[in-house]
PDB file of C-alpha atoms in Angstrom:
ATOM      1  CA  ALA A   1       9.824  39.811-106.436  1.00  0.00           C
ATOM      2  CA  ALA A   2       8.657  38.104-103.178  1.00  0.00           C
ATOM      3  CA  GLN A   3      10.242  35.072-101.987  1.00  0.00           C
ATOM      4  CA  PRO A   4       7.772  32.007-101.598  1.00  0.00           C
ATOM      5  CA  PRO A   5       7.149  31.382 -97.767  1.00  0.00           C
ATOM      6  CA  THR A   6       9.456  28.651 -96.027  1.00  0.00           C
ATOM      7  CA  GLY A   7       7.906  26.353 -93.557  1.00  0.00           C
ATOM      8  CA  ARG A   8       4.589  25.790 -92.229  1.00  0.00           C
ATOM      9  CA  PRO A   9       1.892  29.184 -92.707  1.00  0.00           C
ATOM     10  CA  PRO A  10       1.397  31.243 -89.487  1.00  0.00           C
ATOM     11  CA  THR A  11      -1.196  29.218 -86.982  1.00  0.00           C
ATOM     12  CA  PRO A  12      -4.657  30.924 -86.317  1.00  0.00           C
ATOM     13  CA  VAL A  13      -5.013  31.933 -82.307  1.00  0.00           C
ATOM     14  CA  LYS A  14      -8.514  32.549 -80.906  1.00  0.00           C
ATOM     15  CA  VAL A  15      -8.338  34.610 -77.804  1.00  0.00           C
ATOM     16  CA  ALA A  16     -10.975  34.405 -74.730  1.00  0.00           C
ATOM     17  CA  THR A  17     -11.227  36.383 -71.322  1.00  0.00           C
ATOM     18  CA  VAL A  18      -9.748  34.223 -68.063  1.00  0.00           C
ATOM     19  CA  LEU A  19     -12.652  33.898 -65.884  1.00  0.00           C
ATOM     20  CA  ASN A  20     -11.684  33.142 -62.355  1.00  0.00           C
ATOM     21  CA  LYS A  21     -14.434  31.101 -60.518  1.00  0.00           C
ATOM     22  CA  GLN A  22     -14.824  27.307 -58.810  1.00  0.00           C
ATOM     23  CA  VAL A  23     -14.936  24.217 -60.240  1.00  0.00           C
ATOM     24  CA  GLN A  24     -16.897  21.739 -57.892  1.00  0.00           C
ATOM     25  CA  ARG A  25     -18.410  18.532 -58.435  1.00  0.00           C
ATOM     26  CA  SER A  26     -20.227  17.221 -55.326  1.00  0.00           C
ATOM     27  CA  VAL A  27     -20.733  13.518 -54.438  1.00  0.00           C
ATOM     28  CA  SER A  28     -22.991  12.392 -51.862  1.00  0.00           C
ATOM     29  CA  LEU A  29     -21.765   8.994 -49.797  1.00  0.00           C
ATOM     30  CA  VAL A  30     -23.037   7.213 -46.854  1.00  0.00           C
ATOM     31  CA  GLY A  31     -20.681   6.440 -44.076  1.00  0.00           C
ATOM     32  CA  THR A  32     -19.701   6.553 -40.296  1.00  0.00           C
ATOM     33  CA  ALA A  33     -16.629   8.218 -39.132  1.00  0.00           C
ATOM     34  CA  GLU A  34     -14.481   6.571 -35.886  1.00  0.00           C
ATOM     35  CA  PRO A  35     -11.355   8.020 -34.140  1.00  0.00           C
ATOM     36  CA  ARG A  36      -8.283   6.979 -34.763  1.00  0.00           C
ATOM     37  CA  LYS A  37      -7.598   6.794 -30.801  1.00  0.00           C
ATOM     38  CA  ARG A  38     -10.382   6.313 -28.191  1.00  0.00           C
ATOM     39  CA  SER A  39     -10.003   6.721 -24.325  1.00  0.00           C
ATOM     40  CA  LEU A  40     -11.653   6.927 -21.557  1.00  0.00           C
ATOM     41  CA  VAL A  41      -9.613   8.888 -19.145  1.00  0.00           C
ATOM     42  CA  ALA A  42      -9.779   8.300 -15.308  1.00  0.00           C
ATOM     43  CA  SER A  43      -7.765   8.704 -12.100  1.00  0.00           C
ATOM     44  CA  GLU A  44      -5.392   6.142 -10.960  1.00  0.00           C
ATOM     45  CA  VAL A  45      -5.997   7.411  -7.948  1.00  0.00           C
ATOM     46  CA  ALA A  46      -8.835   8.163  -5.434  1.00  0.00           C
ATOM     47  CA  GLY A  47     -10.047  11.483  -4.529  1.00  0.00           C
ATOM     48  CA  LEU A  48     -12.617  14.218  -5.251  1.00  0.00           C
ATOM     49  CA  VAL A  49     -12.326  16.464  -8.127  1.00  0.00           C
ATOM     50  CA  LYS A  50     -11.102  19.683  -7.507  1.00  0.00           C
ATOM     51  CA  ALA A  51     -10.822  21.324 -10.925  1.00  0.00           C
ATOM     52  CA  PHE A  52     -12.224  20.590 -13.928  1.00  0.00           C
ATOM     53  CA  PRO A  53     -11.127  23.142 -16.904  1.00  0.00           C
ATOM     54  CA  VAL A  54     -12.319  21.422 -19.908  1.00  0.00           C
ATOM     55  CA  LYS A  55     -15.987  21.224 -21.368  1.00  0.00           C
ATOM     56  CA  GLU A  56     -17.516  18.704 -23.977  1.00  0.00           C
ATOM     57  CA  GLY A  57     -16.539  19.400 -27.073  1.00  0.00           C
ATOM     58  CA  GLN A  58     -13.014  21.268 -26.586  1.00  0.00           C
ATOM     59  CA  PHE A  59     -10.157  20.122 -28.419  1.00  0.00           C
ATOM     60  CA  VAL A  60      -6.806  19.359 -25.770  1.00  0.00           C
ATOM     61  CA  ASN A  61      -3.318  18.618 -26.739  1.00  0.00           C
ATOM     62  CA  LYS A  62      -1.132  15.625 -25.217  1.00  0.00           C
ATOM     63  CA  GLY A  63      -0.293  16.548 -21.928  1.00  0.00           C
ATOM     64  CA  GLN A  64      -2.764  19.100 -21.576  1.00  0.00           C
ATOM     65  CA  LEU A  65      -4.495  18.700 -17.745  1.00  0.00           C
ATOM     66  CA  LEU A  66      -7.876  17.638 -17.851  1.00  0.00           C
ATOM     67  CA  ALA A  67      -8.223  17.321 -14.248  1.00  0.00           C
ATOM     68  CA  THR A  68      -6.772  17.932 -10.361  1.00  0.00           C
ATOM     69  CA  LEU A  69      -8.186  15.933  -7.591  1.00  0.00           C
ATOM     70  CA  ARG A  70      -7.823  17.306  -4.193  1.00  0.00           C
ATOM     71  CA  ILE A  71      -4.611  16.657  -2.308  1.00  0.00           C
ATOM     72  CA  ASP A  72      -4.583  17.913   1.093  1.00  0.00           C
ATOM     73  CA  THR A  73      -4.748  14.168   2.585  1.00  0.00           C
ATOM     74  CA  PHE A  74      -1.645  13.460   0.523  1.00  0.00           C
ATOM     75  CA  GLU A  75      -0.008  16.609   1.487  1.00  0.00           C
ATOM     76  CA  ILE A  76      -0.564  15.549   5.085  1.00  0.00           C
ATOM     77  CA  ARG A  77       0.781  11.986   4.607  1.00  0.00           C
ATOM     78  CA  LEU A  78       3.764  13.444   2.932  1.00  0.00           C
ATOM     79  CA  ASP A  79       4.534  15.504   5.771  1.00  0.00           C
ATOM     80  CA  SER A  80       3.968  12.859   8.266  1.00  0.00           C
ATOM     81  CA  ALA A  81       6.453  10.400   6.067  1.00  0.00           C
ATOM     82  CA  VAL A  82       9.172  13.247   6.074  1.00  0.00           C
ATOM     83  CA  ALA A  83       8.638  13.624  10.048  1.00  0.00           C
ATOM     84  CA  SER A  84       9.058   9.846  10.551  1.00  0.00           C
ATOM     85  CA  HIS A  85      11.874   9.592   8.210  1.00  0.00           C
ATOM     86  CA  ARG A  86      13.983  12.736  10.020  1.00  0.00           C
ATOM     87  CA  GLU A  87      13.340  10.616  13.245  1.00  0.00           C
ATOM     88  CA  ALA A  88      14.223   7.150  12.024  1.00  0.00           C
ATOM     89  CA  LYS A  89      17.357   8.958  10.296  1.00  0.00           C
ATOM     90  CA  THR A  90      18.406  10.490  13.878  1.00  0.00           C
ATOM     91  CA  ARG A  91      17.798   7.439  15.555  1.00  0.00           C
ATOM     92  CA  TYR A  92      19.679   5.403  12.774  1.00  0.00           C
ATOM     93  CA  ASP A  93      22.877   7.581  13.096  1.00  0.00           C
ATOM     94  CA  GLN A  94      23.196   7.267  17.037  1.00  0.00           C
ATOM     95  CA  ALA A  95      22.634   3.835  16.215  1.00  0.00           C
ATOM     96  CA  GLN A  96      25.610   3.361  14.516  1.00  0.00           C
ATOM     97  CA  LYS A  97      27.722   5.422  16.782  1.00  0.00           C
ATOM     98  CA  ASP A  98      26.678   2.827  19.492  1.00  0.00           C
ATOM     99  CA  LEU A  99      27.666   0.231  16.952  1.00  0.00           C
ATOM    100  CA  GLU A 100      31.332   1.813  16.508  1.00  0.00           C
ATOM    101  CA  ARG A 101      31.780   2.196  20.392  1.00  0.00           C
ATOM    102  CA  ALA A 102      30.436  -1.376  20.829  1.00  0.00           C
ATOM    103  CA  ASN A 103      32.805  -2.939  18.164  1.00  0.00           C
ATOM    104  CA  LEU A 104      35.773  -0.926  20.036  1.00  0.00           C
ATOM    105  CA  LEU A 105      34.911  -1.947  23.513  1.00  0.00           C
ATOM    106  CA  PHE A 106      34.469  -5.658  22.015  1.00  0.00           C
ATOM    107  CA  ALA A 107      37.500  -5.696  20.641  1.00  0.00           C
ATOM    108  CA  LYS A 108      38.813  -4.590  24.262  1.00  0.00           C
ATOM    109  CA  GLU A 109      36.866  -7.046  25.812  1.00  0.00           C
ATOM    110  CA  LEU A 110      34.741  -4.535  28.014  1.00  0.00           C
ATOM    111  CA  VAL A 111      31.468  -5.509  26.653  1.00  0.00           C
ATOM    112  CA  THR A 112      29.703  -9.023  26.280  1.00  0.00           C
ATOM    113  CA  GLN A 113      28.514 -10.701  23.170  1.00  0.00           C
ATOM    114  CA  LYS A 114      25.038  -9.609  24.070  1.00  0.00           C
ATOM    115  CA  GLU A 115      25.700  -5.967  24.042  1.00  0.00           C
ATOM    116  CA  MET A 116      27.571  -5.787  21.037  1.00  0.00           C
ATOM    117  CA  ASP A 117      25.140  -8.391  18.995  1.00  0.00           C
ATOM    118  CA  ASP A 118      22.242  -5.604  20.674  1.00  0.00           C
ATOM    119  CA  ALA A 119      24.008  -2.835  18.773  1.00  0.00           C
ATOM    120  CA  LEU A 120      24.198  -4.725  15.917  1.00  0.00           C
ATOM    121  CA  THR A 121      20.546  -5.729  15.886  1.00  0.00           C
ATOM    122  CA  GLN A 122      19.390  -2.437  16.658  1.00  0.00           C
ATOM    123  CA  GLU A 123      21.452  -0.863  13.926  1.00  0.00           C
ATOM    124  CA  GLY A 124      20.046  -3.263  11.099  1.00  0.00           C
ATOM    125  CA  ALA A 125      16.654  -2.648  12.541  1.00  0.00           C
ATOM    126  CA  LEU A 126      16.703   1.030  12.099  1.00  0.00           C
ATOM    127  CA  GLY A 127      18.230   1.111   8.810  1.00  0.00           C
ATOM    128  CA  LYS A 128      15.385  -1.304   7.490  1.00  0.00           C
ATOM    129  CA  ARG A 129      12.994   1.101   9.191  1.00  0.00           C
ATOM    130  CA  LEU A 130      14.811   3.951   7.391  1.00  0.00           C
ATOM    131  CA  SER A 131      14.227   1.771   4.102  1.00  0.00           C
ATOM    132  CA  GLN A 132      10.810   1.686   4.737  1.00  0.00           C
ATOM    133  CA  LEU A 133      10.049   5.392   5.535  1.00  0.00           C
ATOM    134  CA  GLU A 134      12.068   6.277   2.084  1.00  0.00           C
ATOM    135  CA  ALA A 135       9.530   4.091   0.466  1.00  0.00           C
ATOM    136  CA  GLU A 136       6.222   5.534   1.972  1.00  0.00           C
ATOM    137  CA  ILE A 137       7.434   8.877   1.493  1.00  0.00           C
ATOM    138  CA  ARG A 138       8.036   7.798  -2.737  1.00  0.00           C
ATOM    139  CA  LEU A 139       4.529   5.977  -2.543  1.00  0.00           C
ATOM    140  CA  VAL A 140       2.770   9.194  -1.403  1.00  0.00           C
ATOM    141  CA  GLN A 141       4.579  11.519  -3.772  1.00  0.00           C
ATOM    142  CA  ASP A 142       3.476   8.983  -6.884  1.00  0.00           C
ATOM    143  CA  ARG A 143       0.128   9.837  -5.342  1.00  0.00           C
ATOM    144  CA  LEU A 144       0.286  13.131  -5.293  1.00  0.00           C
ATOM    145  CA  THR A 145       1.859  13.033  -9.088  1.00  0.00           C
ATOM    146  CA  LYS A 146      -0.920  10.973  -9.882  1.00  0.00           C
ATOM    147  CA  SER A 147      -3.628  13.571  -8.803  1.00  0.00           C
ATOM    148  CA  THR A 148      -3.215  15.393 -11.862  1.00  0.00           C
ATOM    149  CA  ILE A 149      -4.945  13.750 -14.856  1.00  0.00           C
ATOM    150  CA  GLN A 150      -3.545  14.915 -18.390  1.00  0.00           C
ATOM    151  CA  ALA A 151      -4.239  14.130 -21.695  1.00  0.00           C
ATOM    152  CA  PRO A 152      -2.555  10.672 -23.039  1.00  0.00           C
ATOM    153  CA  PHE A 153      -2.927  12.444 -27.006  1.00  0.00           C
ATOM    154  CA  ALA A 154      -4.100  15.400 -28.554  1.00  0.00           C
ATOM    155  CA  GLY A 155      -7.994  14.910 -29.733  1.00  0.00           C
ATOM    156  CA  TRP A 156     -11.956  16.122 -28.511  1.00  0.00           C
ATOM    157  CA  ILE A 157     -13.263  15.648 -25.615  1.00  0.00           C
ATOM    158  CA  THR A 158     -16.454  13.851 -26.327  1.00  0.00           C
ATOM    159  CA  LYS A 159     -18.081  12.992 -23.017  1.00  0.00           C
ATOM    160  CA  GLU A 160     -17.657  14.459 -19.833  1.00  0.00           C
ATOM    161  CA  TYR A 161     -18.213  11.790 -16.928  1.00  0.00           C
ATOM    162  CA  THR A 162     -17.277  13.874 -13.745  1.00  0.00           C
ATOM    163  CA  GLU A 163     -17.875  17.544 -12.431  1.00  0.00           C
ATOM    164  CA  ILE A 164     -16.009  19.312  -9.781  1.00  0.00           C
ATOM    165  CA  GLY A 165     -17.096  17.696  -6.356  1.00  0.00           C
ATOM    166  CA  GLN A 166     -17.149  14.236  -7.452  1.00  0.00           C
TER     167      GLN A 166
END
């Protein structure tokens, strides 16, 4: 004799074929899209545009080159400032030697106070001129650096306001 079943009877199961299809619910909305960042990019120095490698609608990364300006004038100014600095450095070195000699001779009372003062003034003036020329070199180098315009952040070029030669 069979023993009566213990527990619940078996549950009936239905089997179906699996279908692979996309489920999509469309929703129509009205709105306006605004960028998170917006920038009108411009050069910090005046000059003619030499290259403009990006186009309207193009995506650019942060730091990517947007435009370069003609730098011939800045390079000429830099060469001139460097040459003037070298000349002033040579004159300053000579003035320092003259001042050392004047100090030695003044200590031995072989030169007048005026000659000593003149040597001191000449050395000081040439030192200031040297500092001025160093600042001029830094200024021209800064302008050279600013003659390349780079993207301040990644994004899309939405409008071009310049072209080569402007």
